Tab-separated table of C-alpha atoms in Angstrom:
chain	number	residue	atom	x	y	z
M	1	MET	CA	18.727	11.344	13.598
M	2	LYS	CA	18.315	14.867	14.875
M	3	THR	CA	21.508	16.597	15.951
M	4	LYS	CA	22.086	19.993	17.523
M	5	ILE	CA	24.855	21.771	15.646
M	6	ASP	CA	26.697	25.086	15.560
M	7	TYR	CA	26.936	25.719	11.835
M	8	PHE	CA	26.985	29.372	10.809
M	9	ASP	CA	23.414	30.578	11.484
M	10	TYR	CA	21.945	27.053	11.597
M	11	ASP	CA	21.440	24.988	14.724
M	12	THR	CA	19.795	21.708	13.637
M	13	LEU	CA	20.712	18.797	11.392
M	14	LEU	CA	18.138	16.099	10.539
M	15	GLN	CA	19.437	12.936	8.811
M	16	PRO	CA	17.281	10.075	7.415
M	17	THR	CA	18.845	7.321	9.525
M	18	ASP	CA	15.578	5.370	9.651
M	19	TRP	CA	12.213	5.731	7.911
M	20	ARG	CA	10.745	8.021	10.587
M	21	PHE	CA	13.508	10.578	10.208
M	22	ALA	CA	13.416	10.150	6.403
M	23	ALA	CA	9.685	10.906	6.309
M	24	ALA	CA	10.218	13.891	8.628
M	25	VAL	CA	12.869	15.185	6.220
M	26	VAL	CA	10.460	14.975	3.263
M	27	GLY	CA	7.670	16.689	5.199
M	28	LEU	CA	10.005	19.440	6.413
M	29	CYS	CA	11.323	20.085	2.897
M	30	LYS	CA	7.739	20.654	1.724
M	31	TYR	CA	7.146	22.996	4.669
M	32	PHE	CA	10.322	25.005	4.050
M	33	ASP	CA	9.690	25.228	0.310
M	34	TYR	CA	6.102	26.418	0.875
M	35	PHE	CA	7.244	29.368	3.013
M	36	GLY	CA	10.432	30.004	1.044
M	37	ILE	CA	12.521	29.283	4.143
M	38	VAL	CA	16.210	28.779	3.397
M	39	TYR	CA	17.745	25.455	4.454
M	40	LYS	CA	20.758	23.487	3.296
M	41	VAL	CA	21.191	19.928	2.084
M	42	LEU	CA	24.150	18.210	3.730
M	43	TYR	CA	25.496	16.625	0.523
M	44	ASP	CA	25.447	20.025	-1.198
M	45	VAL	CA	27.697	21.839	1.279
M	46	GLU	CA	31.477	21.516	1.108
M	47	GLU	CA	32.100	22.252	4.777
M	48	LYS	CA	30.172	19.737	6.870
M	49	PRO	CA	29.011	20.206	10.476
M	50	ASP	CA	31.410	18.675	13.001
M	51	ASN	CA	29.111	15.995	14.423
M	52	TYR	CA	27.152	14.712	11.427
M	53	ILE	CA	26.647	10.970	10.870
M	54	HIS	CA	28.734	9.751	7.938
M	55	GLY	CA	26.931	7.856	5.180
M	56	PHE	CA	23.662	9.793	5.419
M	57	ASP	CA	22.475	12.950	3.715
M	58	GLY	CA	20.351	15.406	5.671
M	59	ILE	CA	18.953	18.913	5.935
M	60	ILE	CA	20.443	21.782	7.923
M	61	TYR	CA	18.007	24.399	9.221
M	62	LYS	CA	17.135	26.827	11.993
M	63	SER	CA	14.850	25.386	14.664
M	64	GLU	CA	13.244	28.817	15.085
M	65	ASP	CA	11.774	28.504	11.594
M	66	ILE	CA	9.420	25.787	12.836
M	67	THR	CA	6.517	27.507	14.576
M	68	GLU	CA	3.017	26.295	15.408
M	69	GLU	CA	1.488	29.232	13.554
M	70	LYS	CA	3.331	28.361	10.340
M	71	TYR	CA	2.750	24.643	10.874
M	72	LEU	CA	-1.026	25.098	11.039
M	73	GLU	CA	-1.023	27.408	8.038
M	74	PHE	CA	0.906	24.801	6.072
M	75	ALA	CA	-1.459	22.017	7.195
M	76	GLU	CA	-4.445	24.098	6.096
M	77	LYS	CA	-2.978	24.599	2.633
M	78	TYR	CA	-1.594	21.078	2.164
M	79	PHE	CA	-4.828	19.343	3.214
M	80	GLU	CA	-7.079	22.126	1.958
M	81	LYS	CA	-9.877	19.920	0.631
M	82	TYR	CA	-10.361	18.394	4.101
M	83	MET	CA	-10.529	21.771	5.845
M	84	THR	CA	-14.269	22.177	6.428
M	85	HIS	CA	-13.995	25.857	7.326
M	86	LYS	CA	-12.368	26.533	3.942
M	87	ASN	CA	-15.311	24.913	2.192
M	88	ILE	CA	-17.654	27.130	4.213
M	89	LEU	CA	-15.681	30.287	3.363
M	90	ASN	CA	-15.743	29.367	-0.328
M	91	ILE	CA	-19.546	29.122	-0.224
M	92	LEU	CA	-19.822	32.405	1.682
M	93	GLU	CA	-18.056	34.260	-1.143
M	94	SER	CA	-21.413	34.380	-2.949
M	95	GLN	CA	-23.714	37.397	-2.589
M	96	GLU	CA	-26.914	35.383	-2.666
M	97	PHE	CA	-27.538	31.873	-1.371
M	98	SER	CA	-29.874	29.117	-2.470
M	99	GLU	CA	-31.662	26.892	0.032
M	100	GLU	CA	-29.259	24.121	-0.928
M	101	GLN	CA	-26.222	26.298	-0.111
M	102	ILE	CA	-27.732	27.379	3.215
M	103	LYS	CA	-28.368	23.747	4.139
M	104	LEU	CA	-24.842	22.774	3.073
M	105	VAL	CA	-23.220	25.427	5.286
M	106	ASN	CA	-25.230	24.270	8.321
M	107	ASP	CA	-24.429	20.619	7.574
M	108	LEU	CA	-20.712	21.446	7.315
M	109	VAL	CA	-20.842	23.216	10.685
M	110	LYS	CA	-22.497	20.175	12.258
M	111	SER	CA	-19.872	17.832	10.784
M	112	LYS	CA	-17.025	19.168	12.981
M	113	THR	CA	-17.084	19.383	16.779
M	114	VAL	CA	-14.957	22.539	16.867
M	115	LEU	CA	-17.355	24.340	14.494
M	116	LYS	CA	-20.427	23.163	16.396
M	117	GLY	CA	-18.910	24.642	19.537
M	118	LEU	CA	-18.239	27.998	17.878
M	119	PHE	CA	-21.671	28.249	16.231
M	120	ASP	CA	-23.615	26.555	19.003
M	121	LYS	CA	-26.634	28.861	18.904
M	122	ILE	CA	-26.190	30.353	15.455
M	123	LYS	CA	-27.598	28.970	12.209
M	124	PHE	CA	-26.728	30.259	8.805
M	125	ASP	CA	-29.799	31.764	7.135
M	126	GLY	CA	-28.254	33.525	4.145
M	127	THR	CA	-28.171	36.970	5.765
M	128	ASN	CA	-25.592	36.486	8.518
M	129	LYS	CA	-22.516	35.470	6.534
M	130	ASP	CA	-20.392	38.228	8.114
M	131	ILE	CA	-20.805	36.620	11.543
M	132	PHE	CA	-19.661	33.260	10.148
M	133	ILE	CA	-16.700	34.753	8.303
M	134	SER	CA	-15.483	36.789	11.279
M	135	THR	CA	-15.925	33.906	13.732
M	136	ILE	CA	-13.915	31.565	11.489
M	137	GLU	CA	-11.140	34.138	10.953
M	138	GLU	CA	-10.885	34.922	14.676
M	139	ASN	CA	-10.634	31.237	15.594
M	140	ARG	CA	-8.813	30.009	12.513
M	141	ALA	CA	-5.809	28.463	14.285
M	142	GLU	CA	-8.025	26.561	16.726
M	143	ILE	CA	-10.236	25.301	13.892
M	144	ILE	CA	-7.298	24.130	11.764
M	145	LYS	CA	-5.629	22.389	14.691
M	146	ASN	CA	-8.780	20.522	15.711
M	147	ILE	CA	-9.731	19.446	12.182
M	148	PHE	CA	-6.181	18.404	11.349
M	149	LYS	CA	-5.341	16.493	14.510
M	150	ASN	CA	-8.692	14.658	14.645
M	151	GLY	CA	-8.955	13.772	10.963
M	152	ASN	CA	-8.936	9.995	10.491
M	153	ASN	CA	-6.984	10.428	7.264
M	154	LEU	CA	-4.901	13.321	8.596
M	155	TYR	CA	-2.700	13.667	11.685
M	156	LYS	CA	-4.679	11.160	13.760
M	157	ASN	CA	-3.905	8.391	11.269
M	158	TYR	CA	-0.170	8.813	11.833
M	159	CYS	CA	0.324	10.191	15.343
M	160	ASN	CA	-1.279	10.415	18.765
M	161	GLU	CA	-3.488	13.489	18.337
M	162	ARG	CA	-2.893	14.552	21.955
M	163	LEU	CA	0.811	15.076	21.228
M	164	ILE	CA	0.563	17.415	18.245
M	165	PHE	CA	3.280	20.071	18.325
M	166	THR	CA	4.600	18.972	21.711
M	167	GLU	CA	8.178	18.328	22.796
M	168	ASP	CA	10.020	16.280	25.427
M	169	ASN	CA	7.590	13.349	25.240
M	170	SER	CA	8.568	10.169	27.077
M	171	THR	CA	7.505	7.965	24.140
M	172	CYS	CA	7.342	8.433	20.377
M	173	ARG	CA	4.194	10.173	19.088
M	174	LEU	CA	3.772	7.840	16.089
M	175	ARG	CA	1.010	5.233	15.970
M	176	GLY	CA	2.364	1.854	16.985
M	177	TYR	CA	5.332	3.529	18.714
M	178	ASN	CA	3.343	5.483	21.274
M	179	VAL	CA	2.725	4.161	24.792
M	180	ASP	CA	0.009	5.315	27.159
M	181	LYS	CA	1.918	6.827	30.099
M	182	ASP	CA	-1.040	6.291	32.446
M	183	ARG	CA	-0.845	2.515	32.092
M	184	LYS	CA	1.764	0.158	33.473
M	185	THR	CA	4.913	0.321	31.368
M	186	SER	CA	7.200	-2.029	33.282
M	187	ASN	CA	6.782	-4.743	30.652
M	188	LEU	CA	8.320	-2.495	28.003
M	189	GLY	CA	11.827	-2.511	29.398
M	190	PHE	CA	14.465	-5.156	29.896
M	191	CYS	CA	13.779	-7.369	32.948
M	192	PHE	CA	10.450	-5.552	33.406
M	193	SER	CA	12.226	-2.346	34.332
M	194	LYS	CA	10.643	0.690	32.729
M	195	GLU	CA	13.867	2.625	33.392
M	196	SER	CA	15.603	0.423	30.803
M	197	PHE	CA	13.044	1.306	28.127
M	198	GLU	CA	14.344	3.844	25.623
M	199	SER	CA	12.278	5.810	23.132
M	200	ASN	CA	12.963	8.833	20.990
M	201	ASP	CA	10.517	11.481	19.877
M	202	ILE	CA	11.119	14.791	18.156
M	203	LEU	CA	8.871	17.666	17.157
M	204	GLU	CA	9.817	17.079	13.513
M	205	PHE	CA	7.842	13.796	13.516
M	206	ASP	CA	4.765	16.035	13.234
M	207	PHE	CA	5.765	16.530	9.595
M	208	ILE	CA	5.469	12.813	8.761
M	209	PRO	CA	1.801	13.077	7.613
M	210	PHE	CA	2.969	15.385	4.814
M	211	ALA	CA	5.464	12.786	3.541
M	212	PHE	CA	3.001	9.961	2.893
M	213	SER	CA	1.124	9.573	-0.363
M	214	ASN	CA	-2.430	10.543	-1.203
M	215	SER	CA	-4.547	11.145	1.876
M	216	ASP	CA	-7.720	10.275	-0.054
M	217	MET	CA	-6.621	6.621	0.031
M	218	ARG	CA	-7.392	4.476	3.078
M	219	GLU	CA	-3.853	3.125	2.863
M	220	THR	CA	-1.014	5.538	2.174
M	221	TYR	CA	2.648	4.923	1.378
M	222	PHE	CA	6.100	6.348	1.892
M	223	VAL	CA	9.130	5.231	-0.134
M	224	ASN	CA	12.238	5.210	2.050
M	225	ASN	CA	15.015	5.434	-0.508
M	226	ASN	CA	17.241	7.468	1.765
M	227	PHE	CA	20.300	7.574	-0.502
M	228	SER	CA	19.944	11.330	-0.562
M	229	VAL	CA	17.463	14.073	0.273
M	230	LYS	CA	17.019	14.657	-3.454
M	231	SER	CA	16.091	11.020	-4.125
M	232	LEU	CA	13.734	10.980	-1.117
M	233	THR	CA	11.781	14.043	-2.190
M	234	GLN	CA	11.716	13.329	-5.930
M	235	THR	CA	10.779	9.663	-5.587
M	236	ASN	CA	7.900	10.311	-3.193
M	237	TYR	CA	6.626	13.180	-5.346
M	238	ALA	CA	6.592	10.983	-8.460
M	239	PHE	CA	5.172	8.020	-6.519
M	240	SER	CA	2.298	10.074	-5.097
M	241	ASN	CA	1.490	11.591	-8.490
M	242	GLN	CA	1.285	8.180	-10.127
M	243	LEU	CA	-1.001	6.916	-7.363
M	244	SER	CA	-3.281	9.913	-7.970
M	245	ASN	CA	-3.446	9.148	-11.684
M	246	THR	CA	-4.253	5.451	-11.177
M	247	GLU	CA	-8.023	5.051	-11.040
M	248	ASN	CA	-10.591	2.333	-10.384
M	249	LYS	CA	-8.309	0.176	-8.256
M	250	ASP	CA	-8.119	-0.541	-4.551
M	251	ASP	CA	-5.133	0.844	-2.684
M	252	LYS	CA	-2.977	-2.297	-2.834
M	253	ASN	CA	-3.606	-2.738	-6.563
M	254	LYS	CA	-2.774	0.919	-7.123
M	255	LEU	CA	0.509	0.345	-5.336
M	256	MET	CA	1.335	-2.676	-7.515
M	257	LEU	CA	0.487	-0.856	-10.751
M	258	VAL	CA	2.575	2.158	-9.755
M	259	LEU	CA	5.540	-0.072	-8.871
M	260	GLN	CA	5.227	-1.690	-12.300
M	261	ASN	CA	5.689	1.730	-13.886
M	262	SER	CA	8.308	3.105	-11.491
M	263	LYS	CA	11.477	2.283	-13.452
M	264	ASP	CA	12.206	5.998	-14.011
M	265	TYR	CA	12.691	6.635	-10.292
M	266	ILE	CA	13.075	3.243	-8.564
M	267	SER	CA	15.941	1.173	-9.927
M	268	TYR	CA	17.222	-0.456	-6.761
M	269	ASP	CA	16.052	-2.315	-3.662
M	270	VAL	CA	13.793	-0.051	-1.633
M	271	GLU	CA	11.778	-0.022	1.603
M	272	ILE	CA	8.108	1.024	1.484
M	273	ILE	CA	6.191	2.038	4.608
M	274	SER	CA	2.397	1.814	4.592
M	275	LYS	CA	-0.189	3.220	6.983
M	276	SER	CA	-3.795	2.088	6.821
M	277	GLN	CA	-6.623	3.898	8.575
M	278	ASP	CA	-7.846	0.457	9.639
M	279	LYS	CA	-4.659	-0.320	11.584
M	280	ALA	CA	-3.116	1.365	14.611
M	281	TYR	CA	0.440	0.742	13.418
M	282	TYR	CA	2.710	1.134	10.420
M	283	GLU	CA	3.683	-1.744	8.141
M	284	THR	CA	6.813	-2.101	6.080
M	285	PHE	CA	7.904	-4.301	3.219
M	286	PHE	CA	11.117	-4.465	1.273
M	287	VAL	CA	10.905	-4.379	-2.517
M	288	ARG	CA	13.876	-6.039	-4.123
M	289	LEU	CA	14.880	-4.965	-7.616
M	290	GLU	CA	14.891	-8.585	-8.812
M	291	ARG	CA	11.219	-8.975	-7.812
M	292	LEU	CA	10.386	-5.513	-9.128
M	293	LYS	CA	11.648	-6.581	-12.551
M	294	LYS	CA	9.408	-9.662	-12.349
M	295	LEU	CA	6.483	-7.427	-11.426
M	296	ARG	CA	7.148	-5.189	-14.419
M	297	GLU	CA	7.161	-8.246	-16.670
M	298	LEU	CA	3.537	-8.822	-15.611
M	299	SER	CA	2.408	-5.461	-16.996
M	300	GLY	CA	1.288	-7.041	-20.281
M	301	LYS	CA	-0.589	-9.911	-18.625
M	302	SER	CA	-4.370	-9.826	-18.303
M	303	LEU	CA	-5.062	-10.968	-14.745
M	304	ASN	CA	-8.533	-9.533	-14.302
M	305	PHE	CA	-10.577	-11.954	-12.219
M	306	VAL	CA	-12.526	-11.229	-9.027
M	307	LYS	CA	-14.679	-13.685	-7.081
M	308	LYS	CA	-16.587	-13.337	-3.825
M	309	ILE	CA	-15.532	-16.033	-1.352
M	310	ASN	CA	-17.588	-14.754	1.595
M	311	ASP	CA	-18.890	-11.463	2.985
M	312	ASP	CA	-15.441	-10.563	4.301
M	313	TYR	CA	-13.220	-11.703	1.463
M	314	TRP	CA	-13.114	-11.176	-2.287
M	315	PHE	CA	-10.516	-13.105	-4.248
M	316	ASN	CA	-8.701	-10.672	-6.565
M	317	LEU	CA	-6.392	-12.546	-8.939
M	318	GLU	CA	-4.371	-9.503	-9.978
M	319	LYS	CA	-3.743	-8.483	-6.372
M	320	GLU	CA	-2.842	-12.048	-5.314
M	321	VAL	CA	-0.311	-12.436	-8.120
M	322	TYR	CA	1.278	-9.001	-7.600
M	323	MET	CA	1.723	-9.466	-3.845
M	324	ARG	CA	3.240	-12.926	-4.299
M	325	CYS	CA	5.575	-11.559	-6.935
M	326	LEU	CA	6.917	-8.853	-4.617
M	327	ASN	CA	7.165	-11.249	-1.679
M	328	ASN	CA	8.940	-13.923	-3.736
M	329	VAL	CA	6.128	-16.439	-3.179
M	330	LEU	CA	5.150	-18.950	-5.870
M	331	LEU	CA	1.666	-19.209	-7.360
M	332	ASP	CA	0.949	-22.861	-6.514
M	333	ASP	CA	-1.942	-22.084	-4.156
M	334	VAL	CA	-3.437	-19.480	-6.519
M	335	ILE	CA	-3.373	-21.971	-9.401
M	336	LEU	CA	-5.142	-24.576	-7.267
M	337	MET	CA	-7.807	-22.038	-6.317
M	338	MET	CA	-8.399	-21.198	-9.974
M	339	LEU	CA	-8.625	-24.895	-10.847
M	340	LYS	CA	-11.284	-25.305	-8.144
M	341	PHE	CA	-13.195	-22.224	-9.332
M	342	TYR	CA	-13.611	-24.003	-12.671
M	343	PHE	CA	-16.277	-26.222	-11.133
M	344	ASP	CA	-18.438	-23.388	-9.774
M	345	ASP	CA	-21.909	-23.375	-11.296
M	346	ASN	CA	-21.720	-19.824	-12.652
M	347	ALA	CA	-18.062	-19.881	-13.610
M	348	GLY	CA	-16.926	-18.731	-17.038
M	349	LYS	CA	-14.966	-21.916	-17.573
M	350	GLY	CA	-13.109	-20.824	-20.696
M	351	TYR	CA	-12.096	-17.534	-19.083
M	352	ILE	CA	-10.900	-19.287	-15.923
M	353	LYS	CA	-8.936	-21.824	-17.973
M	354	SER	CA	-7.125	-19.102	-19.943
M	355	ARG	CA	-6.146	-17.294	-16.714
M	356	THR	CA	-5.055	-20.586	-15.115
M	357	ASP	CA	-2.848	-21.444	-18.097
M	358	MET	CA	-1.252	-17.987	-17.863
M	359	LEU	CA	-0.589	-18.476	-14.136
M	360	ILE	CA	1.091	-21.823	-14.811
M	361	ASP	CA	3.421	-20.240	-17.369
M	362	ILE	CA	4.271	-17.403	-14.944
M	363	ASN	CA	4.876	-19.875	-12.118
M	364	VAL	CA	7.256	-21.984	-14.212
M	365	SER	CA	9.213	-18.889	-15.274
M	366	TRP	CA	9.543	-17.751	-11.627
M	367	LYS	CA	10.820	-21.169	-10.589
M	368	GLY	CA	13.414	-21.109	-13.336
M	369	ASN	CA	12.475	-24.663	-14.321
M	370	GLU	CA	13.318	-25.447	-17.915
M	371	ILE	CA	10.180	-27.498	-18.504
M	372	MET	CA	8.207	-25.259	-20.851
M	373	ASP	CA	8.337	-27.946	-23.557
M	374	GLU	CA	6.899	-30.448	-21.092
M	375	ILE	CA	4.235	-27.901	-20.070
M	376	LYS	CA	3.167	-27.618	-23.702
M	377	SER	CA	3.152	-31.409	-23.905
M	378	ALA	CA	0.975	-31.652	-20.761
M	379	LYS	CA	-1.520	-29.162	-22.187
M	380	SER	CA	-1.591	-31.049	-25.485
M	381	CYS	CA	-2.087	-34.379	-23.701
M	382	GLY	CA	-4.951	-32.910	-21.685
M	383	PHE	CA	-6.659	-31.610	-24.820
M	384	LEU	CA	-6.186	-34.879	-26.757
M	385	THR	CA	-7.371	-36.907	-23.752
M	386	SER	CA	-10.550	-34.822	-23.544
M	387	LYS	CA	-11.109	-35.319	-27.258
M	388	LYS	CA	-10.575	-39.065	-26.949
M	389	LEU	CA	-13.011	-39.364	-24.018
M	390	ILE	CA	-15.672	-37.548	-26.040
M	391	GLU	CA	-15.097	-39.930	-28.963
M	392	MET	CA	-15.450	-42.845	-26.520
M	393	LYS	CA	-18.817	-41.425	-25.363
M	394	SER	CA	-17.266	-40.957	-21.917
M	395	SER	CA	-17.260	-37.152	-21.713
M	396	ASN	CA	-18.659	-37.407	-18.172
M	397	LYS	CA	-15.290	-38.763	-17.073
M	398	ILE	CA	-13.489	-35.562	-18.096
M	399	ASN	CA	-14.615	-33.553	-15.067
M	400	SER	CA	-14.450	-36.647	-12.889
M	401	TYR	CA	-10.739	-37.204	-13.568
M	402	LYS	CA	-10.065	-33.455	-13.454
M	403	GLN	CA	-11.599	-33.211	-9.968
M	404	LYS	CA	-9.684	-36.246	-8.722
M	405	ILE	CA	-6.347	-34.837	-9.917
M	406	ILE	CA	-7.050	-31.399	-8.410
M	407	SER	CA	-8.135	-32.937	-5.088
M	408	ALA	CA	-4.926	-34.955	-4.900
M	409	LEU	CA	-2.832	-31.870	-5.713
M	410	CYS	CA	-4.661	-29.781	-3.082
M	411	ALA	CA	-3.857	-32.489	-0.525
M	412	HIS	CA	-0.227	-32.583	-1.732
M	413	ASP	CA	-0.776	-36.298	-2.309
M	414	TYR	CA	1.439	-36.658	-5.359
M	415	ASP	CA	1.429	-40.447	-5.272
M	416	ARG	CA	-2.343	-40.328	-5.607
M	417	ALA	CA	-2.038	-37.798	-8.458
M	418	LYS	CA	0.360	-40.155	-10.263
M	419	GLU	CA	-2.051	-43.068	-9.851
M	420	ILE	CA	-4.959	-41.077	-11.287
M	421	ILE	CA	-2.974	-39.857	-14.291
M	422	LEU	CA	-1.683	-43.399	-14.963
M	423	SER	CA	-5.222	-44.749	-14.669
M	424	LEU	CA	-6.469	-42.174	-17.167
M	425	SER	CA	-3.591	-42.973	-19.532
M	426	ALA	CA	-4.553	-46.646	-19.475
M	427	TYR	CA	-8.272	-45.871	-19.888
M	428	VAL	CA	-7.792	-43.812	-23.076
M	429	GLY	CA	-4.886	-45.929	-24.351
M	430	MET	CA	-2.511	-42.967	-24.669
M	431	GLU	CA	1.050	-42.379	-23.510
M	432	PHE	CA	1.606	-39.077	-21.679
M	433	SER	CA	5.145	-37.979	-22.516
M	434	PHE	CA	5.216	-35.304	-19.792
M	435	PHE	CA	4.490	-37.908	-17.119
M	436	TYR	CA	8.067	-39.176	-16.879
M	437	THR	CA	9.311	-35.732	-15.800
M	438	PHE	CA	6.471	-35.492	-13.265
M	439	LEU	CA	7.323	-38.995	-12.035
M	440	GLU	CA	10.971	-38.071	-11.340
M	441	ASN	CA	10.083	-35.212	-8.959
M	442	ALA	CA	6.385	-34.557	-8.556
M	443	GLU	CA	6.816	-31.796	-5.957
M	444	GLU	CA	9.211	-29.793	-8.113
M	445	ASN	CA	7.323	-30.395	-11.353
M	446	LYS	CA	3.748	-30.122	-10.089
M	447	ASP	CA	3.089	-27.463	-12.754
M	448	LEU	CA	2.923	-30.318	-15.260
M	449	ALA	CA	-0.024	-31.789	-13.385
M	450	PHE	CA	-1.570	-28.304	-13.136
M	451	ALA	CA	-1.286	-27.862	-16.899
M	452	PHE	CA	-2.664	-31.316	-17.654
M	453	ALA	CA	-5.649	-30.868	-15.304
M	454	SER	CA	-6.381	-27.397	-16.698
M	455	ALA	CA	-6.473	-28.797	-20.258
M	456	LEU	CA	-9.080	-31.448	-19.381
M	457	ILE	CA	-12.218	-29.675	-20.628
M	458	GLU	CA	-15.324	-30.554	-22.546
M	459	VAL	CA	-15.755	-29.149	-26.037
M	460	SER	CA	-18.621	-26.920	-24.913
M	461	SER	CA	-16.398	-25.443	-22.208
M	462	LYS	CA	-13.710	-24.418	-24.665
M	463	ASN	CA	-16.153	-22.221	-26.463
M	464	ASN	CA	-17.506	-20.692	-23.298
């Protein structure tokens, strides 16, 4: 919440009452620190402003310290590697230019509309660098503003680019919160009255892009642990650094791996806001400490398995498990998918089986079921059954029974699954000790059937 105050020489208090204000606080702190502008943290001052909101920290500052000139200078520095004109100026520092450098400068000019407009009839030829340098310096503010506000991974990803550094807007500038004023807005308010629609927007929301994590990722994140300004700034700094140092993973997997290793700065329930370039709105999910501990327990598990399902979807086992862990969702459907993958022509059957067995153990531990002894028994029965079928010269029945059990489990037809397992028990003349527990409550103890089906493999498959 932004509050006008009369506090010594300061006139503004910004408190992280929701994630938007929290992100604005983080972005503003970076801005103030960059310029060496003095501001105060609410929790650090003994004498509080008269009208602050109890229970929230905040920052106290002078509104006059926020200027468009400084804002654009800060944006240029913070997102320096995306500032095309800076790349051009760096090249122009040379005294002599190769053909490749000349081509690169002209290509960079063509890549941005604002630069094309400024150099409409001028091409860099290696001898006219002074014209390019002076034109960029004279129009620097305009160039920065246009590149920043129109960058798909910059301001435009977070806010309506037409509202940059504006005030008194009728709707919030953030993506997903902004409403086109030129369209009908009566359906926004109560009883279709647009007068009843309320929205808040402040200039400080322009600092939100600086609060989110690495802009080189298609999906960026902000951790809203608004216990204090100190925790907000330190957590997001550490979070962003860890994301930068996590390589060769997609954005969601990076997030999961960083959360696994976040115990030094996240030790409580926390809200995480995400913004993808592919979506015109923000998403939020709540990470509970209990689930975070479960996620950290997975750090030693090898869950590497990726399979193409169709042109639009790749199944990523690690990602599927991590997301279900955080969302408190069991792995039943993932286990069934892995059991079905076993029958694919090009599948590494032994590899899939080992990952499936690991998933079953994880699933049982998440459920809190004390059936690990029965799980071991089910795996043993599956192995011994396979061995017996091979001795009986009926190895072809191994995959046949396995498929029947999996099909019944996929259909949630537990009566059918019981019939198949009983039929197999009679066929091989063996008693399955785990079966009695499965019989009592098949829905609750379906992991026993998973484990048994997973263990039904031919000898050649085990060595695969």
